[in-house]
Coordinates of C-alpha atoms in Angstrom, one line a residue:
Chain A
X1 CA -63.8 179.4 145.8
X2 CA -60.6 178.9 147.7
X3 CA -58.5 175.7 147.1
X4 CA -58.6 175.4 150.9
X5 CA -62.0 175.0 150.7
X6 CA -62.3 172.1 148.1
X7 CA -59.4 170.2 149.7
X8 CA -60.3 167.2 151.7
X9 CA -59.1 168.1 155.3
X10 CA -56.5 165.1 155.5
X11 CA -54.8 164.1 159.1
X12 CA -51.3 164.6 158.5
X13 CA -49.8 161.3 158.1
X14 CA -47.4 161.5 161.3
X15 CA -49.4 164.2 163.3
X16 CA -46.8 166.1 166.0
X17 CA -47.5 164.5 169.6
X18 CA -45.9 166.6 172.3
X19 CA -45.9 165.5 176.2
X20 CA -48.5 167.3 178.5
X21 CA -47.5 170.4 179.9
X22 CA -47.8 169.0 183.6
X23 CA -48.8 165.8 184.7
X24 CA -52.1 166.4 186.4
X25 CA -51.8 164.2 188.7
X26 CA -48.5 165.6 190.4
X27 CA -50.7 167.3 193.0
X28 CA -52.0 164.3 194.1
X29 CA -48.1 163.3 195.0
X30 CA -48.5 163.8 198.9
X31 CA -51.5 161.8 198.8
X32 CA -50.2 158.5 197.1
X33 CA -46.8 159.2 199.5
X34 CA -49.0 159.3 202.4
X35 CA -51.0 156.6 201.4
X36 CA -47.9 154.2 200.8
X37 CA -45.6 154.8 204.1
X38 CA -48.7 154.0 206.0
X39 CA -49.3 150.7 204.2
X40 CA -45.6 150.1 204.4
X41 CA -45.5 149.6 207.9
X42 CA -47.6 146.7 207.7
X43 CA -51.0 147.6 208.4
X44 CA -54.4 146.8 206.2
X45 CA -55.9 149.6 204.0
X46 CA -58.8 150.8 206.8
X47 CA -60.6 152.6 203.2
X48 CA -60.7 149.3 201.3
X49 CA -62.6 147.0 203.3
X50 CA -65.0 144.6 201.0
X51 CA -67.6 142.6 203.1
X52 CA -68.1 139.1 201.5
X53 CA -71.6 138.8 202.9
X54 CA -73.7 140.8 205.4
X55 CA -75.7 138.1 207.7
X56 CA -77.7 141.2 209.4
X57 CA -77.6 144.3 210.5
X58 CA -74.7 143.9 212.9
X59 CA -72.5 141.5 211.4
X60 CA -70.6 140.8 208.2
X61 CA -67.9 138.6 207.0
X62 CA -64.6 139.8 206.2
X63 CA -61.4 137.9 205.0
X64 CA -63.6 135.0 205.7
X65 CA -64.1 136.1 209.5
X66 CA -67.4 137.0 211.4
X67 CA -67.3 140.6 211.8
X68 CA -69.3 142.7 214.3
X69 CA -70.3 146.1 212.3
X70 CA -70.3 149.0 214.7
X71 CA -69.9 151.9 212.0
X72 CA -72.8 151.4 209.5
X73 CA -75.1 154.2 210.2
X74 CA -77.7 151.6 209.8
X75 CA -79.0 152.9 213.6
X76 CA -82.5 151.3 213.5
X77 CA -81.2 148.2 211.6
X78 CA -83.7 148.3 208.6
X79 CA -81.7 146.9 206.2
X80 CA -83.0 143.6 206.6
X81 CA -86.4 143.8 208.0
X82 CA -89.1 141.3 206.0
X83 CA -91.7 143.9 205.2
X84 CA -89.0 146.7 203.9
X85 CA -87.2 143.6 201.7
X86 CA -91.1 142.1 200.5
X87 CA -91.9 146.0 199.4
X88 CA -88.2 145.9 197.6
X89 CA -89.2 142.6 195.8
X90 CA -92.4 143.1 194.6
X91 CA -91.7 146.5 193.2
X92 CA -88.6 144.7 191.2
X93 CA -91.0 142.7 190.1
X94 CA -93.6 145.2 189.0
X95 CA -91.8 147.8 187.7
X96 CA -88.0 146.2 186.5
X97 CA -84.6 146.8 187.9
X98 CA -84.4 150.8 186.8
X99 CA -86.3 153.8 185.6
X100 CA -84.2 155.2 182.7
X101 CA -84.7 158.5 183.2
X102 CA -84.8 161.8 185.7
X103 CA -87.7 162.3 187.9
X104 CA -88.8 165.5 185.4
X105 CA -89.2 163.0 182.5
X106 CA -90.6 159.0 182.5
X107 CA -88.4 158.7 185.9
X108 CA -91.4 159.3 188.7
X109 CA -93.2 155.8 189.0
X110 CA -95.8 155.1 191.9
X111 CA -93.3 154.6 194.5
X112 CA -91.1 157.9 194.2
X113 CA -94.5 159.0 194.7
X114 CA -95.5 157.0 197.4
X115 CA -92.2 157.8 198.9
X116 CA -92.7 161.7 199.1
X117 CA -96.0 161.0 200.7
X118 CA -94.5 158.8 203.6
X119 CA -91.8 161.3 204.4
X120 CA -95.1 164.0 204.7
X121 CA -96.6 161.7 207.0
X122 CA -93.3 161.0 208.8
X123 CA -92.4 165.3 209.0
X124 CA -96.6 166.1 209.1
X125 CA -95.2 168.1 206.5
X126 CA -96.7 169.7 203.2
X127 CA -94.2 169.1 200.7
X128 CA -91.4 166.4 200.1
X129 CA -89.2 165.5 197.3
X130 CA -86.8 163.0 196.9
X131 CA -83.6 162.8 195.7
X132 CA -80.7 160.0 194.2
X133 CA -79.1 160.4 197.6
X134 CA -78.6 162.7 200.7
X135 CA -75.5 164.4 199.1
X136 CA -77.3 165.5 195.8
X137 CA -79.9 166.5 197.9
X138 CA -77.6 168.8 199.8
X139 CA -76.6 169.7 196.8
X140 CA -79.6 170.3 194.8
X141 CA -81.4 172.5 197.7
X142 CA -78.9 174.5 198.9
X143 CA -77.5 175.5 195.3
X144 CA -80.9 176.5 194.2
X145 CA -82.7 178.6 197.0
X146 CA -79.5 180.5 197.6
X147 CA -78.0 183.0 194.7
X148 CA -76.0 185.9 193.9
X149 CA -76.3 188.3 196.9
X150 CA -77.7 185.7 199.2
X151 CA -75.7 184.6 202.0
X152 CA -75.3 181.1 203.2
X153 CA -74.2 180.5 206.9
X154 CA -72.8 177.3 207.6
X155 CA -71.0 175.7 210.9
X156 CA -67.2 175.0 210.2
X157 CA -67.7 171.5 210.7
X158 CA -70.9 170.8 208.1
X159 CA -70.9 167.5 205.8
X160 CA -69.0 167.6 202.5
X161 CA -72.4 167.9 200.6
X162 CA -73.1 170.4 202.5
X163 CA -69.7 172.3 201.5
X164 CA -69.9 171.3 197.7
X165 CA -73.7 172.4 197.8
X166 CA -72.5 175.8 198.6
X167 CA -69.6 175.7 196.2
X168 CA -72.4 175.0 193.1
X169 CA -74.3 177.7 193.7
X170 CA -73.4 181.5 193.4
X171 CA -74.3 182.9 197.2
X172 CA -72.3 184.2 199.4
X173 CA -70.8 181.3 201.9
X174 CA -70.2 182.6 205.5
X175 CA -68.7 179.7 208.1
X176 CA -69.2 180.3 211.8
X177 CA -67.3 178.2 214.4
X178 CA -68.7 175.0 215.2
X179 CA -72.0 174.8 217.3
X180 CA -71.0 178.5 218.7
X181 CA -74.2 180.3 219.0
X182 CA -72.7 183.8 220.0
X183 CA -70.5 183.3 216.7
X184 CA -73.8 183.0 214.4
X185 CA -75.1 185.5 216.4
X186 CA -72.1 187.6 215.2
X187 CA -71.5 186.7 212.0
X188 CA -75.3 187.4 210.9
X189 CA -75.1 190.6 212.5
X190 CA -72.2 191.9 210.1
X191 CA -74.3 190.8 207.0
X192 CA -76.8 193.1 205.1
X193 CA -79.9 193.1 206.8
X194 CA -81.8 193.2 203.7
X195 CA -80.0 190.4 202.3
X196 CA -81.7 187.1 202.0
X197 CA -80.0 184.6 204.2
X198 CA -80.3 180.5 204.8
X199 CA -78.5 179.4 208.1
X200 CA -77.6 175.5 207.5
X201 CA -77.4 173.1 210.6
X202 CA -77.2 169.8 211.4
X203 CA -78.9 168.4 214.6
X204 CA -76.2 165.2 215.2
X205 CA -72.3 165.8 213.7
X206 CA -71.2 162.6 211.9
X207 CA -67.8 162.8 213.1
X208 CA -67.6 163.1 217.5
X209 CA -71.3 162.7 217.3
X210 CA -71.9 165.8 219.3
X211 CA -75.3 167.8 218.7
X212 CA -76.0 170.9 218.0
X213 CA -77.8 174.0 220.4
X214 CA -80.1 173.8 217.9
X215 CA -83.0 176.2 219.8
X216 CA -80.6 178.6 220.2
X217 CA -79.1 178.9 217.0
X218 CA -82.7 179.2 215.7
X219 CA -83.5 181.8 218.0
X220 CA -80.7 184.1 216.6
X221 CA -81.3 182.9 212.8
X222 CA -84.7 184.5 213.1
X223 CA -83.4 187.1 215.1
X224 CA -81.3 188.0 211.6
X225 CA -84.3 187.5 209.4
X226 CA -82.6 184.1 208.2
X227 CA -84.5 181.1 207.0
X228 CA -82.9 177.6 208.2
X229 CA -82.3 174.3 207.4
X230 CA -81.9 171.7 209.0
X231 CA -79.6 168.5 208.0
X232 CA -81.0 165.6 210.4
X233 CA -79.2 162.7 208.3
X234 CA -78.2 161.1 211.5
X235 CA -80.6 162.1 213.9
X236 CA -84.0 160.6 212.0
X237 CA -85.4 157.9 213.6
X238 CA -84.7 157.9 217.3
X239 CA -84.6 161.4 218.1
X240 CA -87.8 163.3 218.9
X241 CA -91.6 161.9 219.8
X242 CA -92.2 160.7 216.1
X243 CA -88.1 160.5 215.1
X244 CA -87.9 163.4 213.1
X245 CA -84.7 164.5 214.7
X246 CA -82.7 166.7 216.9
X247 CA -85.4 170.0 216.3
X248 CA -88.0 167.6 217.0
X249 CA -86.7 166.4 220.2
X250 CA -86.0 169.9 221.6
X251 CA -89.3 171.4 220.9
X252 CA -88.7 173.2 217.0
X253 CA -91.4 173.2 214.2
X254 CA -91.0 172.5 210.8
X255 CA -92.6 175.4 209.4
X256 CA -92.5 178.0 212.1
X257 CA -89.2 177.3 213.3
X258 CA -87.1 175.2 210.5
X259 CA -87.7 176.2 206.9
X260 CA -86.3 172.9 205.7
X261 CA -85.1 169.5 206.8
X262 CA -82.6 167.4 204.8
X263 CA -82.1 164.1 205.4
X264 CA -81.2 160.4 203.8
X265 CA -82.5 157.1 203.7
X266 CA -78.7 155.7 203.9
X267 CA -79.0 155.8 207.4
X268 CA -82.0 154.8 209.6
X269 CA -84.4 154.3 206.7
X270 CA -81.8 151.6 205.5
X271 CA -81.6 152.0 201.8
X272 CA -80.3 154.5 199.3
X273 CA -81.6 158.1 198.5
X274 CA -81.6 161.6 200.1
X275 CA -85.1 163.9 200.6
X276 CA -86.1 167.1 201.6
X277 CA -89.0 168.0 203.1
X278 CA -91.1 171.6 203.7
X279 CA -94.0 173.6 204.7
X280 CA -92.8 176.6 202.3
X281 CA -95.8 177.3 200.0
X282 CA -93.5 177.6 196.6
X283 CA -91.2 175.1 197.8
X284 CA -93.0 172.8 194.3
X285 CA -90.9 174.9 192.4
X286 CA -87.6 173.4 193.2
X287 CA -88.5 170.4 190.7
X288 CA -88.6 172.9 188.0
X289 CA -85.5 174.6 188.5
X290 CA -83.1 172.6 191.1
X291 CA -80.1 170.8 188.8
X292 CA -79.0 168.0 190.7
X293 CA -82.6 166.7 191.1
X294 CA -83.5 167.7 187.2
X295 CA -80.1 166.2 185.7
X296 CA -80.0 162.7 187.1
X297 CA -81.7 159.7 186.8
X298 CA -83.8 158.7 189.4
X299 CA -83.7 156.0 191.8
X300 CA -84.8 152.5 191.1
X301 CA -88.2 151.5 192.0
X302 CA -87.2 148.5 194.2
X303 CA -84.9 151.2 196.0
X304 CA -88.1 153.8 196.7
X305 CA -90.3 151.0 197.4
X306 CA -88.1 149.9 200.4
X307 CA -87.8 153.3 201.3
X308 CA -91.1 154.3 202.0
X309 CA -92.2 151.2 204.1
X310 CA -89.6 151.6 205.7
X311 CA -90.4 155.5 206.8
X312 CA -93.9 153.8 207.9
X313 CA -92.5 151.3 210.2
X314 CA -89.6 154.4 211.4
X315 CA -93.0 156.2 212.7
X316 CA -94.0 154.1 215.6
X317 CA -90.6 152.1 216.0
X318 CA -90.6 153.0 219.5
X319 CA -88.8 149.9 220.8
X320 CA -86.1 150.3 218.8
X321 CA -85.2 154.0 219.5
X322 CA -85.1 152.6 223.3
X323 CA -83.2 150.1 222.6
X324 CA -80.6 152.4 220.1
X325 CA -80.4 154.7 223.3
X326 CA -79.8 152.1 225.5
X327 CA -77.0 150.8 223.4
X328 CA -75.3 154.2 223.3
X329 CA -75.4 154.9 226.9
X330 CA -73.8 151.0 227.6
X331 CA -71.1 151.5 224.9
X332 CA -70.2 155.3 226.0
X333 CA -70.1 154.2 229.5
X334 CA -67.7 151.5 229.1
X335 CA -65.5 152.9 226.9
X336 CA -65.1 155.7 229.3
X337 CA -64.6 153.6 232.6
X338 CA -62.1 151.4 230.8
X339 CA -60.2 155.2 230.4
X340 CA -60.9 155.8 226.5
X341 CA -60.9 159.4 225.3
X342 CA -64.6 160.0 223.6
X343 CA -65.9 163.0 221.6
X344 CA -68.8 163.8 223.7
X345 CA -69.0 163.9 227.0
X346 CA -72.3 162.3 227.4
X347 CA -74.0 159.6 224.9
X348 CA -75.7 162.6 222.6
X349 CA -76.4 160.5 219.7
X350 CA -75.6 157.1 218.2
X351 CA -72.4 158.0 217.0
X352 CA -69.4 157.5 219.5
X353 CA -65.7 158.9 218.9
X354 CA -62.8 157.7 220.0
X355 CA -59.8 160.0 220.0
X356 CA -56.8 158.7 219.4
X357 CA -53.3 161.0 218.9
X358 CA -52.0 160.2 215.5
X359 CA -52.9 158.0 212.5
X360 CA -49.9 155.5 213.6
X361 CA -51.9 154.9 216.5
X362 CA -55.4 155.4 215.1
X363 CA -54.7 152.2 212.4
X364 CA -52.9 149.6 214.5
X365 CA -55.8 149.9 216.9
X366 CA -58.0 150.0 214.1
X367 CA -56.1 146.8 212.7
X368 CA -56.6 145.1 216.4
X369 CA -60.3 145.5 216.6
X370 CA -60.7 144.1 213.1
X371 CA -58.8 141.2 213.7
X372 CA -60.1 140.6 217.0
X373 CA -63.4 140.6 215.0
X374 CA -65.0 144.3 215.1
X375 CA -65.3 146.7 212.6
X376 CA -65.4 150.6 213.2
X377 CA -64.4 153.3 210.7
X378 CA -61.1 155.0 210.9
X379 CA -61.6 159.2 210.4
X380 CA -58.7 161.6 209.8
X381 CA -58.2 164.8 208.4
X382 CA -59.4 166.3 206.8
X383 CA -62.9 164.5 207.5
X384 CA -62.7 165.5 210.6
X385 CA -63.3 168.1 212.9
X386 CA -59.9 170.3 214.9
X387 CA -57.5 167.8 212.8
X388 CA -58.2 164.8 215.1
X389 CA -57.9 161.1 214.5
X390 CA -60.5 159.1 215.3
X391 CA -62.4 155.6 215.6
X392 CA -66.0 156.0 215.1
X393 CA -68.5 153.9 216.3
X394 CA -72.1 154.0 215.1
X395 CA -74.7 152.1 217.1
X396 CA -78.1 150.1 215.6
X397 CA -81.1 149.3 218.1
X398 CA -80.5 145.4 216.5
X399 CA -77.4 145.3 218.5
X400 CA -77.5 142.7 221.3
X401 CA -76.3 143.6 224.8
X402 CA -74.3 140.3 224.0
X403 CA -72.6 141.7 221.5
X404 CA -72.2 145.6 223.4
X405 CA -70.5 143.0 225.9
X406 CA -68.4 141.8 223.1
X407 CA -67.2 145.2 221.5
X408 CA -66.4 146.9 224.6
X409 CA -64.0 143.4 225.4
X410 CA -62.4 143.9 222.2
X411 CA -61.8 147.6 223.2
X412 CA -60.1 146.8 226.2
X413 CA -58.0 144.3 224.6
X414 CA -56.8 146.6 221.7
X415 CA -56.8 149.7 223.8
X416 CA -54.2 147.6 225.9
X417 CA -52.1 146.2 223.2
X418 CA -51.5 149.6 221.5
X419 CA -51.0 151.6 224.7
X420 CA -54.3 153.4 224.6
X421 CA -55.5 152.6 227.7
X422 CA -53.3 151.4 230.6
Chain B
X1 CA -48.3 205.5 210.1
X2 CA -50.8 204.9 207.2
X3 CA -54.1 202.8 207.3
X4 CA -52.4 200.3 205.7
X5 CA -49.7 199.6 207.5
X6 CA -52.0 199.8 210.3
X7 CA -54.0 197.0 209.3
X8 CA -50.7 194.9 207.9
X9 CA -49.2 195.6 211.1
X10 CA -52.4 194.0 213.2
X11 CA -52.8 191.2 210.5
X12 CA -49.0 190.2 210.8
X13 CA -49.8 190.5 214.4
X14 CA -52.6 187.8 214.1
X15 CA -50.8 186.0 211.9
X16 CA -48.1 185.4 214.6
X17 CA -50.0 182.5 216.9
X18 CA -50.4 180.9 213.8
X19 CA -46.9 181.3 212.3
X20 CA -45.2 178.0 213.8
X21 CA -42.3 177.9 211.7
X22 CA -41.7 181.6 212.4
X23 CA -41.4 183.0 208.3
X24 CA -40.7 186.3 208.1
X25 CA -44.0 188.1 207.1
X26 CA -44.0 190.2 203.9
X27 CA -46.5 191.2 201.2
X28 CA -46.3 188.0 199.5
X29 CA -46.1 185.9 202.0
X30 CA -48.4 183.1 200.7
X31 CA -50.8 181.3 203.3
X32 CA -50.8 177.8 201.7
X33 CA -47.3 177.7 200.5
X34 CA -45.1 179.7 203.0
X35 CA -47.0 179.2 206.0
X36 CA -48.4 175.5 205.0
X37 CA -51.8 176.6 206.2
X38 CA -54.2 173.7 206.3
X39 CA -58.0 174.5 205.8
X40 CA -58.4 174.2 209.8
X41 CA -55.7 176.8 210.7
X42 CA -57.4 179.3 208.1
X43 CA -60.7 178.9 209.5
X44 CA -59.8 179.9 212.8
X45 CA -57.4 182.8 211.4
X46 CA -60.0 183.7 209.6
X47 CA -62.7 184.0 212.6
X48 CA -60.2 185.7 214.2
X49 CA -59.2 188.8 212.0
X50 CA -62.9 189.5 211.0
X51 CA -63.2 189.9 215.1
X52 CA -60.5 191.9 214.9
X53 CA -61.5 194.7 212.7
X54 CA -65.2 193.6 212.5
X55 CA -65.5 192.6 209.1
X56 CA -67.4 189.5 207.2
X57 CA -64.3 187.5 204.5
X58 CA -66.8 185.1 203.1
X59 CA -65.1 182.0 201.8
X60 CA -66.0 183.1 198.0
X61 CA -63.6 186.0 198.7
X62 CA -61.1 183.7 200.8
X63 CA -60.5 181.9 197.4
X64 CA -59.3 184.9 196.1
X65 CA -56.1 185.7 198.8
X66 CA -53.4 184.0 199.1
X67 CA -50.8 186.2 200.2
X68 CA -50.9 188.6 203.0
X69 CA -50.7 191.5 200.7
X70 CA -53.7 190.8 199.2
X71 CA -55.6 190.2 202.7
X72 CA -54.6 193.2 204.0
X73 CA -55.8 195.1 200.7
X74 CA -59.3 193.3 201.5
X75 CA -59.5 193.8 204.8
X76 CA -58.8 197.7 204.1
X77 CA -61.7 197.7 201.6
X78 CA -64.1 196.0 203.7
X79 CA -63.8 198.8 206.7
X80 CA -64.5 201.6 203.7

């Protein structure tokens, strides 16, 4: 035996510290420079906004002041609505604050459940599983169903998740330019034709609220052999005869048509959590083998609960989607007359861009609205699409033509003020 | 004239449009560092020498090249 071996390993008594190599957060140097001239010249921090209370769906106080929201996603202004908070409460009190483990394990109580089978009913689909939100279901799905040798084709302009999905998973990640159908058509054409392929849409963009050609794009998907999915995050609700979304509304299947939909309840369900829902007859096996919904906990009872009465009431919420659309077309149309630059042409969804031509301009008008009592979110690159800036409205159905009245007056003030509009 | 130059001849070419502070193009010419490429201006380059000599760059093998050198030595293996 070695005398190495019977000697206690000791830390020295002074042991030799040396700086790091680099500091690895020099490359975020750009950023924090960025950051700081902007907030030099006066203006408020547009990604730091805290809201002291939320009275409803449309309004908030900030710094103390009434605050009309107008960039929530809360589109069919569920967030407060008696029977989604009762469901909330009594499931809090039934089942405690958490679930302390993954949905695999002690994690699925009667409300994940009961969730899954809302969202069938909802899709008048045969399978649905939930996840901890829309991004890890993203993801979870699209890192699992495509490997090495598969090919994922996704439209420049997808979501983040939709991006990192891709990036967790080992396929092969082809972009094609945004909502171009002869691109796709292109793009699929150079793959293997043996190959196995997954074409990923969404039916409404989050950033200039545009919507996608979605019958065509599924057309030359299946031309290809290519299964698709479909990210309706900000379409459920108010698109389609039962709200399902943008492949509802123009005359798509799930099943035949779409292999998959994605979507969230952070938006028109009103709470927290992401799903996705199929006809595919092995599509059970994802909760044996997909990471992001295995290796998480999952969400709270209170927050399923509210989910899935929420879902219920979503199916015949038929008033509201008339009055969401109505809202959309009175906001689009009088931010256009007053001269405004918008992403779409026409009111395609509840989401409404304005374009502004820099971040110097983009925040001081940003500033105006706040303080003149109106909150939209500020976008900039690399969020969004072409390099733009942009103010992004997003319309509920609980907003009051009052209050449309309202917004559009603090639009014409600020647009005036800043030299937006003349 | 070689394949090769061929094909770094056309991808110079394409560069061009996109080459707003006019650097003079050689093999290691980086994308991100000479050029100051941002992710938008590579997705359209991209689009548009795959059009060019009909080829698929997925963005697993985009991660890979970053000077021109090395897309012209992927571009040439792609039309084998």
């Amino acid at each position: 035996m070695t005398e190495a071996a019977t000697a206690p390993h000791a830390l020295p008594v002074e042991p030799a510290t040396a700086p790091p190599a680099r500091d690895l957060f020099s490359k975020f140097d750009p950023l924090i420079a960025e950051r700081e001239a902007l907030l030099a010249t006066g203006v408020r921090d547009p990604f730091a906004i805290v809201m002291e209370r939320v009275k409803s769906p449309t309004e908030a106080v900030i710094r103390g002041k009434d605050t009309i929201l107008l960039g929530t996603y809360n589109y069919m202004g569920m967030t407060f609505d008696p029977d989604v908070i009762a469901a909330g409460k009594a499931a809090l009190d039934q089942f405690g604050s958490g679930t302390n483990g993954s949905r695999m394990l002690n994690g699925t109580f009667r409300d994940h459940v009961d969730a899954e089978e809302a969202l069938k009913e909802f899709y008048g689909a045969d399978h649905a599983m939930v996840f901890s939100t829309g991004y890890q279901a993203n993801l979870g799905i699209l890192s699992t169903i495509a490997t090495k040798g598969e090919y994922i084709i996704l439209d420049a302009d997808s979501h983040a998740s939709i991006y990192d999905g891709c990036a967790l998973g080992n396929a092969e990640i082809v972009r094609f330019r945004h909502n171009s159908v002869e691109d796709l058509d292109k793009r699929l054409g150079r793959l293997p034709a043996e190959a196995g392929k997954l074409v990923v849409l969404e039916g409404v963009y989050s950033m200039l609220g545009d919507i996608a050609p979605l019958r065509q794009m599924v057309e030359v998907a299946r031309k290809h052999g290519a299964m698709v999915l479909v990210d309706e995050a900000h379409s459920m609700g108010f698109f389609g005869e039962h709200g399902r979304g943008v492949y509802e509304e123009v005359g798509l299947e799930l099943g035949t048509d779409v292999d998959f939909v994605i979507g969230t309840f952070s938006k028109s369900v009103g709470t927290v959590g992401g799903f996705c829902v199929s006809n595919h007859p092995k599509f059970e096996v994802m909760r044996l083998s997909c990471r992001p919904y295995i290796f998480t906990a999952s969400l709270p009872p209170s927050v399923v609960a509210t989910a899935a009465t929420s879902i219920r009431k979503l199916m015949t919420a038929d008033k509201k989607r008339a009055q969401l659309w109505d809202n959309a077309r009175t906001l689009h149309r009088g931010l256009t007359d007053m001269g405004f630059k918008l992403g779409t042409a026409q009111p395609d969804s509840a989401i409404i861009a304005i374009i502004l031509d820099d971040q110097q301009q983009a925040v001081v008008m940003w500033q105006a609205l706040l303080e003149g009592g109106l909150y939209v979110n500020m976008a900039r690159p690399p969020a969004t699409p072409a390099g733009t800036f942009l103010l992004r409205c997003s319309l509920c159905a609980e907003h009051t033509p009052e209050q449309i009245e309202r917004v559009l007056a603090m639009f014409g003030a600020a647009g005036r003020a800043v030299g937006v509009i003349s | 004239m070689s394949d090769r130059q061929a094909i770094f001849d056309t991808v110079t070419a394409q560069i061009e449009p996109f080459n707003k502070k006019g650097i003079a193009l050689e093999e290691g010419t980086t994308f991100a560092g000479d050029l100051e490429w941002d992710s938008l201006t590579v997705m359209d380059f991209v689009a548009a020498v795959e059009d060019e000599f009909d080829v698929l760059i997925t963005m697993n093998m985009q991660a890979e090249i970053e000077t021109v050198g090395q897309l012209v030595d992927a571009v040439q293996k792609l039309k084998q």
